[in-house]
XYZ file of C-alpha atoms in Angstrom:
627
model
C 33.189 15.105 9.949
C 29.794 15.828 10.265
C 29.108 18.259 13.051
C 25.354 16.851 13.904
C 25.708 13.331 14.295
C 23.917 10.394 11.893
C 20.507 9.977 10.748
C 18.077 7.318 12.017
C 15.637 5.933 9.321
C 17.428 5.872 5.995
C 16.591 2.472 4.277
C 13.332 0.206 3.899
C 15.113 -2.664 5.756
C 14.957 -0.236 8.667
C 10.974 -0.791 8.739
C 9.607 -3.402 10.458
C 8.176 -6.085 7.850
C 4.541 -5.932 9.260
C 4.663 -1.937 8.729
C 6.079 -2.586 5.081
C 3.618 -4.791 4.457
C 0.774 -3.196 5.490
C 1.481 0.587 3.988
C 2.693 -0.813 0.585
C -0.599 -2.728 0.439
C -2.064 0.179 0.917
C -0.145 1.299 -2.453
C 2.252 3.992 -0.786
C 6.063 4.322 -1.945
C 9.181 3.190 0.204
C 9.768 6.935 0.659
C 6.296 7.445 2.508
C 6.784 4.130 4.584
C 10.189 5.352 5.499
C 8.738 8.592 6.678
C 5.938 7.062 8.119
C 7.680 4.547 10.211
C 10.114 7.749 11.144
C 7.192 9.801 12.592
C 4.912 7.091 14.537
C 6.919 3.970 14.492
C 4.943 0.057 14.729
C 1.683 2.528 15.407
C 1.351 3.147 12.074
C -0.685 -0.439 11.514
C -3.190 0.652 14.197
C -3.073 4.221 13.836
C -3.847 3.919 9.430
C -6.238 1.389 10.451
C -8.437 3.676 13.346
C -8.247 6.327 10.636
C -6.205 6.521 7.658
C -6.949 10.405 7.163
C -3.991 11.341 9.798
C -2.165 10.734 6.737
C -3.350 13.419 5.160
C -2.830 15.927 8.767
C 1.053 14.922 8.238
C 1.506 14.327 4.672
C -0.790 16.814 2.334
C 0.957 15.859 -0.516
C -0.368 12.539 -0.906
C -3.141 14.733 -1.200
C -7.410 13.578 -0.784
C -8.445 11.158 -3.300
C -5.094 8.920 -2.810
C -5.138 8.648 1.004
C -9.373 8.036 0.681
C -8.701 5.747 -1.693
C -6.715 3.930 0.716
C -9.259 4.577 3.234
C -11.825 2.695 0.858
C -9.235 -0.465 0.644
C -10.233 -0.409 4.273
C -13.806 -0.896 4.367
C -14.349 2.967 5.334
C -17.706 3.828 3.816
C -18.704 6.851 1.134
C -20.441 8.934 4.000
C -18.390 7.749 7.547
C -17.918 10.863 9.235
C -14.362 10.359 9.161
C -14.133 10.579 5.622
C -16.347 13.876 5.692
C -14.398 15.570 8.181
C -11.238 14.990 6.784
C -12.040 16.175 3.494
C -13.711 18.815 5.073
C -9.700 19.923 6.809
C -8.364 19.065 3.447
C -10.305 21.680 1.734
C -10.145 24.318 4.338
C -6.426 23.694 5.216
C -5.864 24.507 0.982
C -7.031 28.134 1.239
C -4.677 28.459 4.430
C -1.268 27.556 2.554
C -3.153 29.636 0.246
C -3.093 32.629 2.786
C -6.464 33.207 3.665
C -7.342 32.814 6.860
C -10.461 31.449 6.449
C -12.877 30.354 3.676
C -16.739 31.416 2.688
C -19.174 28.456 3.437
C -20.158 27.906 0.026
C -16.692 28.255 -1.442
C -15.873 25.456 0.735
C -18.146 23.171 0.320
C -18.376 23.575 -3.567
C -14.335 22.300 -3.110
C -15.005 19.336 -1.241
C -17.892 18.622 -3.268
C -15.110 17.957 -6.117
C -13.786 15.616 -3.461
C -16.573 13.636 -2.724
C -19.329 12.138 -4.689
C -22.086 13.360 -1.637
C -24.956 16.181 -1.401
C -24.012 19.427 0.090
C -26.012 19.213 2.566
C -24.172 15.736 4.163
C -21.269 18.440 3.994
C -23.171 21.404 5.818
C -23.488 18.445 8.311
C -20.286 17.631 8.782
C -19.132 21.289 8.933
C -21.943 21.856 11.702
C -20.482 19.238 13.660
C -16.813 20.253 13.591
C -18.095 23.911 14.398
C -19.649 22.032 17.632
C -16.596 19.997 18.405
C -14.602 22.939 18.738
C -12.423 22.419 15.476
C -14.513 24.942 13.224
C -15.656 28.463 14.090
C -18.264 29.973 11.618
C -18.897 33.512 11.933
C -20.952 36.082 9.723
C -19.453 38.359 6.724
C -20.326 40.895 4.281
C -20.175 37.898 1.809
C -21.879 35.516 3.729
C -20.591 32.536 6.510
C -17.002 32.464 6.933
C -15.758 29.293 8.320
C -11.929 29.340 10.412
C -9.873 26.369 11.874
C -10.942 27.992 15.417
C -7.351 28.742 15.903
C -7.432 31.029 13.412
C -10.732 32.773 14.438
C -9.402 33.245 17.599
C -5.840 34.490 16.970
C -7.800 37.151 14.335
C -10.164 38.200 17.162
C -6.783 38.258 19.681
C -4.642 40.457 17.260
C -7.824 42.812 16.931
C -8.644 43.150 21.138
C -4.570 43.800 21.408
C -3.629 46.360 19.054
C -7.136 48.494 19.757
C -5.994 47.993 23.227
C -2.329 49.080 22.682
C -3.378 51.646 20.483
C -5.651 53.645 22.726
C -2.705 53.456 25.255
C -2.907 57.180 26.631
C 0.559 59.157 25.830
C 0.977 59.793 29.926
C 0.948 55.961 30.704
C 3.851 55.447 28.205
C 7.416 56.059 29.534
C 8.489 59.560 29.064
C 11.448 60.954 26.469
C 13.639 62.676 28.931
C 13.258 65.866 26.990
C 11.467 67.793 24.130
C 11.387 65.227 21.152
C 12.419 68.032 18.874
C 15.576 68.983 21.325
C 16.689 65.188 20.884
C 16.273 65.146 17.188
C 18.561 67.972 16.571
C 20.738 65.749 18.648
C 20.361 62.559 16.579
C 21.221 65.491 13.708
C 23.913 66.693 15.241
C 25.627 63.175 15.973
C 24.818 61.568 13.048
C 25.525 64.549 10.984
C 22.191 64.164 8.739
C 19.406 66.636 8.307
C 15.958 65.355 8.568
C 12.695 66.935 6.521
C 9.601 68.200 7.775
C 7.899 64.589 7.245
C 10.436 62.334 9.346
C 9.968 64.914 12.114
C 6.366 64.343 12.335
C 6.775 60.391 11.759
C 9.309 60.173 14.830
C 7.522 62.502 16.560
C 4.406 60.511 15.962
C 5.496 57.295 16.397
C 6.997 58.922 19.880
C 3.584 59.696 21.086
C 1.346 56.818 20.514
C 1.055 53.438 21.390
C 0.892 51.653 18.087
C 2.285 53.301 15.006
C 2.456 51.916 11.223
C 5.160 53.422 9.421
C 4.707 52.332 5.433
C 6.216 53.519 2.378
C 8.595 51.808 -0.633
C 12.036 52.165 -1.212
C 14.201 55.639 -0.668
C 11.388 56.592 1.414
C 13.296 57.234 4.748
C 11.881 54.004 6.707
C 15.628 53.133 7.682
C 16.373 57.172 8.958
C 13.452 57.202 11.065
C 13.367 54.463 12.856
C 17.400 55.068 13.790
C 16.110 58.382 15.096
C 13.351 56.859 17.202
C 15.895 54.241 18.821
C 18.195 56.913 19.222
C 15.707 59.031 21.329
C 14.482 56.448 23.202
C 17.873 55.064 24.348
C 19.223 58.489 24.873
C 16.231 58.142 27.377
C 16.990 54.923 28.855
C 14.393 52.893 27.337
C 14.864 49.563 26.437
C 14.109 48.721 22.260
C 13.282 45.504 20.816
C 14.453 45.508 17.039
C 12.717 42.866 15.457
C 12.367 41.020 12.111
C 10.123 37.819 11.054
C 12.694 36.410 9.216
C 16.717 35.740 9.908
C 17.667 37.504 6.359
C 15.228 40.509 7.259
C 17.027 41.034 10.576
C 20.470 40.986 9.119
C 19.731 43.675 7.098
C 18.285 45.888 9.912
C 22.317 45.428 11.669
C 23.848 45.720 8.515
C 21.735 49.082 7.238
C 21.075 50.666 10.543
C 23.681 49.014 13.096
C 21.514 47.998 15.383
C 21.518 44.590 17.283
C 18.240 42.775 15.841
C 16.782 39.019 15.422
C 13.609 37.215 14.696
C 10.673 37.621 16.177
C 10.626 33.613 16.747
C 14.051 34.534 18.894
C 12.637 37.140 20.570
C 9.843 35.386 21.953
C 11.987 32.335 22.977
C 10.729 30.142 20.586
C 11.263 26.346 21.961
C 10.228 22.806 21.916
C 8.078 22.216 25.297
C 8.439 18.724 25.688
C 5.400 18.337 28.420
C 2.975 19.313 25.750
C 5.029 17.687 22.701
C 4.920 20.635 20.476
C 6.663 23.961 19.703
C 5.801 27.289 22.061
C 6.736 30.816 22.967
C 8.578 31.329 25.881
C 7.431 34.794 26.113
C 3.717 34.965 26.655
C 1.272 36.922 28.545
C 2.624 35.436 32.053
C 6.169 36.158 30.699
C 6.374 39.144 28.758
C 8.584 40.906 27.256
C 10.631 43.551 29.222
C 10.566 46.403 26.663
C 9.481 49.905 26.294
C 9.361 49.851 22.794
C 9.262 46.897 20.133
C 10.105 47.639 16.281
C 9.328 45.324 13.520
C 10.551 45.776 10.059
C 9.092 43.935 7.327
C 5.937 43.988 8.881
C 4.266 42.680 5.370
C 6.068 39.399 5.827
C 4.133 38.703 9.152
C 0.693 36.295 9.793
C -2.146 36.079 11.795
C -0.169 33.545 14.215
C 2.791 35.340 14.472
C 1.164 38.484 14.799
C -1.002 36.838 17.592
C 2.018 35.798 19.245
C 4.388 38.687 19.378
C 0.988 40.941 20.816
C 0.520 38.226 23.213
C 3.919 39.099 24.727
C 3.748 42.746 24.447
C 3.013 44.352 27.755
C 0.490 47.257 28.075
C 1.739 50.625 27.677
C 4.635 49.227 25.603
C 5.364 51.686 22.300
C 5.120 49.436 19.230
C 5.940 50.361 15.749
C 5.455 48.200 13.065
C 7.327 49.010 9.442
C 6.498 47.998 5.831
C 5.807 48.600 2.467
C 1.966 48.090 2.047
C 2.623 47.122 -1.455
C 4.633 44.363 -1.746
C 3.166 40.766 -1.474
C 1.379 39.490 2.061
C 2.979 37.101 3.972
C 3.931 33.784 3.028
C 1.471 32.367 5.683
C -2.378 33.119 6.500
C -3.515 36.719 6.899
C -3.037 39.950 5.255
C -1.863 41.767 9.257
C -0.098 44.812 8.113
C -2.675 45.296 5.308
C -5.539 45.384 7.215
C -4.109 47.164 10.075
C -3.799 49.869 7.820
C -6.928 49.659 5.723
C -9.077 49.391 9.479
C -7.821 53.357 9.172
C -7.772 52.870 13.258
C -4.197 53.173 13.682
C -1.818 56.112 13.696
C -0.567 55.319 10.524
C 2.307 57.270 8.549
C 2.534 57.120 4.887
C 5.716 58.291 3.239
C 5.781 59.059 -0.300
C 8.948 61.295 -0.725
C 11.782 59.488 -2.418
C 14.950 60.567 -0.226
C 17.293 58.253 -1.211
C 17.026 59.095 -5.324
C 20.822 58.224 -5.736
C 20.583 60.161 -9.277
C 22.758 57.223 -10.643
C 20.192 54.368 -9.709
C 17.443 53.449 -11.673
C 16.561 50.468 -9.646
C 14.752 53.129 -6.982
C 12.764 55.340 -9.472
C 11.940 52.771 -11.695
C 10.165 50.523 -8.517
C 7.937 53.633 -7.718
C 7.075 54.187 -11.118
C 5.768 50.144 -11.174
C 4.024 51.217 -7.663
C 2.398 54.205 -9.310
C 1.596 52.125 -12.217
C 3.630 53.710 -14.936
C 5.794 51.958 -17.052
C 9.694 51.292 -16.320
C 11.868 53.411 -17.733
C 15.475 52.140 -19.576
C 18.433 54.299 -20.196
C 20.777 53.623 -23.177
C 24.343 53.350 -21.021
C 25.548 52.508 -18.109
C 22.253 51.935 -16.082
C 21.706 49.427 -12.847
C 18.079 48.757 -14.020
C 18.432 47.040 -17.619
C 16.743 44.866 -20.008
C 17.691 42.093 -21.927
C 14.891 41.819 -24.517
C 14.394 38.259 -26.058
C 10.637 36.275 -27.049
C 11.147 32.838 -26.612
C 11.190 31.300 -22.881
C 14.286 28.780 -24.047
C 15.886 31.925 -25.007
C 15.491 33.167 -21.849
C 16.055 30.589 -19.753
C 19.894 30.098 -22.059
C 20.431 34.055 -21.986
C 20.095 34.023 -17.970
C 22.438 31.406 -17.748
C 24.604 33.046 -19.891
C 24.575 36.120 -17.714
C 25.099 34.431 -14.707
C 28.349 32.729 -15.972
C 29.405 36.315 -15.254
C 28.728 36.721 -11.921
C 29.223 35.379 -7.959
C 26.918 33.033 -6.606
C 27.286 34.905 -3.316
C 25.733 38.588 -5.028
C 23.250 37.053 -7.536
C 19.493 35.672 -6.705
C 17.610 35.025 -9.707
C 13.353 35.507 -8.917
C 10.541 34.102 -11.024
C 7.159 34.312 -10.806
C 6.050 30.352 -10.788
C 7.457 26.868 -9.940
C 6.444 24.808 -12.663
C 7.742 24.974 -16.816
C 10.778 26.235 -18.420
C 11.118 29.525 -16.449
C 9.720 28.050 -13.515
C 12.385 27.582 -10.251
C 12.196 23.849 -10.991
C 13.881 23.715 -14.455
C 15.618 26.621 -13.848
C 17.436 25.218 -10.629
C 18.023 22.250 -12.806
C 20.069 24.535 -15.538
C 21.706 27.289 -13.114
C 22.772 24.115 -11.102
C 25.339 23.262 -14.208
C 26.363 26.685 -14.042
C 27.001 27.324 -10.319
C 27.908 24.359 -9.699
C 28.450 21.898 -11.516
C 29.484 17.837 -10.867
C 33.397 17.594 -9.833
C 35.172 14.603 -8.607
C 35.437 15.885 -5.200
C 31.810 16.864 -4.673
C 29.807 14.431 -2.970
C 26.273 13.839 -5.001
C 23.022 12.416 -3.765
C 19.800 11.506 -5.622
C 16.513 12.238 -5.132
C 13.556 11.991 -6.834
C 13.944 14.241 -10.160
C 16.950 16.002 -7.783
C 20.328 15.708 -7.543
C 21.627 17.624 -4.295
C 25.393 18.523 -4.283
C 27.900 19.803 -2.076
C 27.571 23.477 -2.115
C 24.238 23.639 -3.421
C 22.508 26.883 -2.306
C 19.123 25.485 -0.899
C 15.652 26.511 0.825
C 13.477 25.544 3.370
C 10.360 25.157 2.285
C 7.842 24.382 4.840
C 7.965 25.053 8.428
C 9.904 22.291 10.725
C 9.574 23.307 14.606
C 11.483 20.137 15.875
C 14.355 20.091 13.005
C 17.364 20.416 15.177
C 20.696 22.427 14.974
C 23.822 23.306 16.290
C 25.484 27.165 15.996
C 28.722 28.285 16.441
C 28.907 31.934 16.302
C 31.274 34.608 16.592
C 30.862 38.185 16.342
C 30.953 41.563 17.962
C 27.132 40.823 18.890
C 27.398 38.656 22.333
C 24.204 36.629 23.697
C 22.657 38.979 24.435
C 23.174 41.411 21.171
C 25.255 44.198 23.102
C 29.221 43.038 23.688
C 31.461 40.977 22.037
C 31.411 37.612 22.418
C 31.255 33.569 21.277
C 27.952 31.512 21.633
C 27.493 27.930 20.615
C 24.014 26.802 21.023
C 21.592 23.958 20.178
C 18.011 25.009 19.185
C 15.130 23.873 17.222
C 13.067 24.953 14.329
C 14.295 25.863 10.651
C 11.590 27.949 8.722
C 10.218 27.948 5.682
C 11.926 30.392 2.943
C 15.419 29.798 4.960
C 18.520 29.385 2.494
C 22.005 28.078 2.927
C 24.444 26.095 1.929
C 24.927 21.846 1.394
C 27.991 21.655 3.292
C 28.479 18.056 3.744
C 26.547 14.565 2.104
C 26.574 11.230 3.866
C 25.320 8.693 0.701
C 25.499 5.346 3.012
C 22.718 7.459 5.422
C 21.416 9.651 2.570
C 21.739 12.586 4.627
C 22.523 16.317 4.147
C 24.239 18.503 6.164
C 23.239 22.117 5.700
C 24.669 26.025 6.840
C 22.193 28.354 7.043
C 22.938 32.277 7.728
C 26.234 31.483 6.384
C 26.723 35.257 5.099
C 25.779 34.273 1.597
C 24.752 38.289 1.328
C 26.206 40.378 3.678
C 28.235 39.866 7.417
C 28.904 36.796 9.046
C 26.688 36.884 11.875
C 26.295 33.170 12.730
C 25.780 29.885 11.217
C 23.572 27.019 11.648
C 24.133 23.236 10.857
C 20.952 21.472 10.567
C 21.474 17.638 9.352
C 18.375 16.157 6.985
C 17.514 12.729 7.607
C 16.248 11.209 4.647
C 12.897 11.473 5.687
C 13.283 14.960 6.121
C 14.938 15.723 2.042
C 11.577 17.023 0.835
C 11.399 19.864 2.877
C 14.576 21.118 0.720
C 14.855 22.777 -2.869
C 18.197 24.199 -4.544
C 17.585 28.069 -4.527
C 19.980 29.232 -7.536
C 16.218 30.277 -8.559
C 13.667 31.245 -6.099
C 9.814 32.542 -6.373
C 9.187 36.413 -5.528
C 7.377 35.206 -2.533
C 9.915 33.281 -0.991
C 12.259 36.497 -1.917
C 10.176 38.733 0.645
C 12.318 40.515 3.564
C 15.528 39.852 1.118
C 17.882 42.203 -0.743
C 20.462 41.042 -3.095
C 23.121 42.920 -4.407
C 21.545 41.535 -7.918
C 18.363 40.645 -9.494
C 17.395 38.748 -12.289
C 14.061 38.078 -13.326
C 12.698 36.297 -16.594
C 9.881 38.560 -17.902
C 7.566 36.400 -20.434
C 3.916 35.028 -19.841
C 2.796 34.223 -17.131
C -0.571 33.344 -15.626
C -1.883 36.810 -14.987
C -3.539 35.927 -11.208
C 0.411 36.054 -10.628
C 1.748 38.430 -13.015
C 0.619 41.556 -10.861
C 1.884 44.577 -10.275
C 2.536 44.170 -6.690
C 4.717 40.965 -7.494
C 6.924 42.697 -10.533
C 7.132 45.460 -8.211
C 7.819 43.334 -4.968
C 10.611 41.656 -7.566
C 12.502 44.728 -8.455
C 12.744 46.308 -4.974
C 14.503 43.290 -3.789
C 17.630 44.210 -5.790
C 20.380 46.382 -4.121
C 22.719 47.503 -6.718
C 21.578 45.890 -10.124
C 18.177 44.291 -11.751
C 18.334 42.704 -14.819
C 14.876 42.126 -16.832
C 15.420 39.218 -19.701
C 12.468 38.632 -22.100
C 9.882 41.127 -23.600
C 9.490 44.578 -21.759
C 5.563 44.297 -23.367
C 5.149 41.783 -20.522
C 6.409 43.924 -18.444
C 4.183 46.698 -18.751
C 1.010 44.232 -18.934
C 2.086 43.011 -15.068
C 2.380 47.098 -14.379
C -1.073 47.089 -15.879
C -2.636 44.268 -13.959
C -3.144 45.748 -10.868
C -5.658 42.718 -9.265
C -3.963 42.651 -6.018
C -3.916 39.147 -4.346
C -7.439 38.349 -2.476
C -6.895 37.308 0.324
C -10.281 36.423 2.739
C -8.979 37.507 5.902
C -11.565 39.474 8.807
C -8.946 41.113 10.546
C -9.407 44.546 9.314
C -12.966 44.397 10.143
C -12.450 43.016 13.701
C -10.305 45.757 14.001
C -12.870 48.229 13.152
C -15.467 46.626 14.727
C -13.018 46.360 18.370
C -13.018 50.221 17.871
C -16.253 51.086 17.460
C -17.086 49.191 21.113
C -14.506 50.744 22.417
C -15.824 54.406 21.883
């Protein structure tokens, strides 16, 4: 039985004729009606025909010149302000799934002047006016105007003002260790039975004394030692310490590495559906702040501009925080570059470590991902190694030989990463193929089709886009209670399932054409709690099978294997920081399949993703008017 109920809007005969009428005029699919009619109902007549280009604010796939073609069906003109200032959102909402928080003016207009068939100057215009409406912010740069969805702009300048503040917290307003630092880390010594060197002594030491540290460094570096010294310090002191991730997988791995109760940052600020305002929020806020001395987040790399803007939002003055990363793996998967420029503003106490500790002679996986980072070529022993190659030229080949490999191995210990979405190595033909492998069609497995896909019961999936009002249901048990410190068993209903989530298709319904999915369902390490969140039909895009997934939707994992096609790919993606990003997510074993000479031309390209993002110099600039 399903555990969530049925879905609503599954078929066209669902729609009301005048709304499937009107939209397939139009020339949209029964698919987009369906969803349509979902979001908005009968409005969808009045709303498509006030302005059709709210399409395009809910649907970006259907992407400019369809929905303004529809828009010219009608009667909306070449230059109606409408039709500017949507293509004008269009254009600039593109570089923001592209990360960047905001774009230069001329960029910008030179990519809605491929849009629209006007002078750039009617564009200027329209830009102008949004700036005055409050939608646009414009502000000056070394390149020129920079132009922000003023939500952006404002959560940059936000993040900036708070951590400057935080920073120059003086060490007398924080709450004092209840003895000498280097008493209580012969302590943490002594109990743990562990020996630490002269550079984690002066990184917890450090990060003990100021208000805002950056701790950054790659694998085997000693990230995971220190920070268990600084929580053990700062309890031993009776502080209270927020461990914090930005995503569910990342914050697994902090309990399972260092034993210590953690969750998302989106659970830590209460993240919940406010149904006065109709839209997602943070419980914890300025008014409501968080009742910490200290907060920790790992995987700082994997947090944006908004969530950054958030979480410092909730942070109280004179509150310790310590934010942990490795600068060199790939930014976030949403707008910004945060831990980047926080540590290229050179304003912050900021702690580099560069001594491998955890060398594990055996492991190749660890010395080979710092000699990537350094920008030397991989190394491969002859033997028994856990950092091989598989060298092969063609991509078929390659694509056959991983399936070949994976035959060998559980689904629950193997993640295979490529670079791109699209062709033979790409995660779309290669979920198709590893799909036959993992799981292939039985009798007693309940199928559903969809588009190009077929989704199947025990499919491994992803999220991929944000949903803040997808529902679920979890039933959890585990020696982690509500509130993270006794045992315990906690059911709860919540919203919001985020984009690079994974689980598991646990149950199909083909007369609704729904899916029921499990996500944290332990598919890497302890059972900490599982999630059922049921797709309507409407809602089946926002899934993918995840047999194969891309390095960036990888970030914040670990897997106790890698494999990775190696081949040709479009260099603006085959960088260093992505093969290198690649590698470090594997635990125990990597495997490389296709021509190492690839691989050492992605050690070579060392173009590190651009990303137009003014954080780092509103940082600067925050601390130069502060002194």
């Amino acid at each position: 039985m399903d555990p969530l109920g049925n879905a609503k809007i599954t078929k066209i005969s669902q729609v009301t004729p005048e709304v499937t009428w009107f939209l397939r005029e139009l020339g949209l699919s029964d698919y987009y009606i369906i969803k349509i009619f979902a979001l908005v109902g009968n409005n969808a007549v009045g709303m498509t025909k006030t302005d059709p280009y709210w399409l395009l604010d809910e649907f970006s796939r259907m992407g400019f010149k369809n929905v303004d073609g529809m828009a010219q069906k009608l009667g909306i003109g070449q230059d109606d302000p409408r039709r500017l200032k949507a293509c004008v959102r269009f254009a600039l909402a593109s570089y923001v799934s592209e990360g960047h928080t905001f774009a230069p003016l001329e960029e910008l207009r030179d990519r809605c002047a491929s849009y629209l068939d006007l002078s750039p100057e009617k564009i200027e215009d329209a830009i102008e006016t949004m700036t005055y409406e409050g939608i646009l912010h414009k502000a000056s740069g070394e390149e020129g105007e920079r132009v922000y969805f003023f939500r952006y702009f404002m959560a940059e300048s936000r993040v900036a003002s708070r951590i400057t503040r935080l920073s120059d917290s003086n060490p007398r307003e924080l709450r004092k260790i209840i003895a000498s630092p280097n008493a209580l880390i012969r302590k943490y010594e002594e109990t743990n039975g562990i020996e630490l060197s002269e550079e984690q002594r002066r990184a917890v030491i450090s990060s003990l004394a100021n208000g805002v540290t950056v701790i950054t460094g790659g694998p085997g570096t000693g990230k995971t030692t220190i920070l268990n010294a600084i929580i053990y310090i700062l309890e031993e002191s009776g502080q209270k310490v927020a461990v914090t991730a930005p995503t569910g997988r990342a914050a697994k791995r902090i309990m399972e590495t260092g034993g210590h109760f953690a969750q998302t940052v989106h659970r830590l600020l209460e993240y919940y559906y406010d149904e006065t305002r109709k839209a997602m929020a943070f419980g914890k806020n300025s008014e409501d702040s968080l009742d910490y001395d200290c907060v920790i987040v790992d995987e700082a790399s994997m947090m944006d501009i908004l969530l950054c803007d958030a979480l410092l939002e909730a942070v109280r003055e004179n509150t310790r925080l310590i934010l942990v990363g490795d600068k060199d793996q790939l930014p976030s998967v949403g707008p910004g570059n945060v831990l980047g420029d926080m540590i290229a503003s050179d304003c912050l106490n900021t702690i580099f470590l560069n001594r491998i500790y955890r060398q594990d002679e055996e492991s190749d996986i660890v010395t080979n991902a710092h000699r990537i980072n350094h920008g030397d070529y991989p190394v491969f022993r002859s033997g028994n190694s856990d950092f091989e190659v598989i060298r092969l030229d063609s991509q078929k080949d390659i694509r056959q030989r991983i399936c070949d490999v994976i035959k060998s191995l559980d689904l629950d210990n193997v993640q295979v990463l490529t670079p791109v979405k699209k062709g033979i190595l790409g995660t779309g033909e290669l979920n198709e193929e590893l799909q036959k492998v993992f799981n292939p069609p039985e009798s007693d497995k309940e199928e559903l089709k969809f588009g190009k896909k077929i989704f199947r019961e025990g499919d491994r999936v992803m999220q991929i886009k944000n949903d803040y009002q997808l529902s679920y249901k979890r039933e959890r048990h585990d020696r982690y209670g509500g509130d993270g410190t006794q045992e315990g068993y906690l059911r709860e209903d919540g919203k919001g399932i985020f984009n690079g989530e994974t689980g598991r298709i646990i149950g199909i319904d083909r007369e609704a054409k729904s899916i029921t999915v499990a996500f944290d369902d332990d598919s890497f390490g302890r059972t900490w709690g599982r999630r059922f969140a049921l797709y309507e039909y409407s809602k089946l895009d926002e899934l993918e099978q995840a047999f194969a997934v891309t390095v960036h939707k990888s970030q914040g994992s670990e897997y106790p294997v890698v494999v990775i096609p190696v081949t040709w790919f479009p260099p603006m993606l085959a960088t260093r920081s992505l093969i290198y990003t690649a590698v470090t997510r594997g635990k125990s074993r990597v495997i490389l399949v296709g021509n190492p000479d690839y691989l050492n031309a992605m050690v070579d390209n060392d173009r590190s993703e651009q990303r137009y993002s003014g954080l780092k110099d509103r940082i600067i600039n925050a601390e130069f008017y502060r002194t």
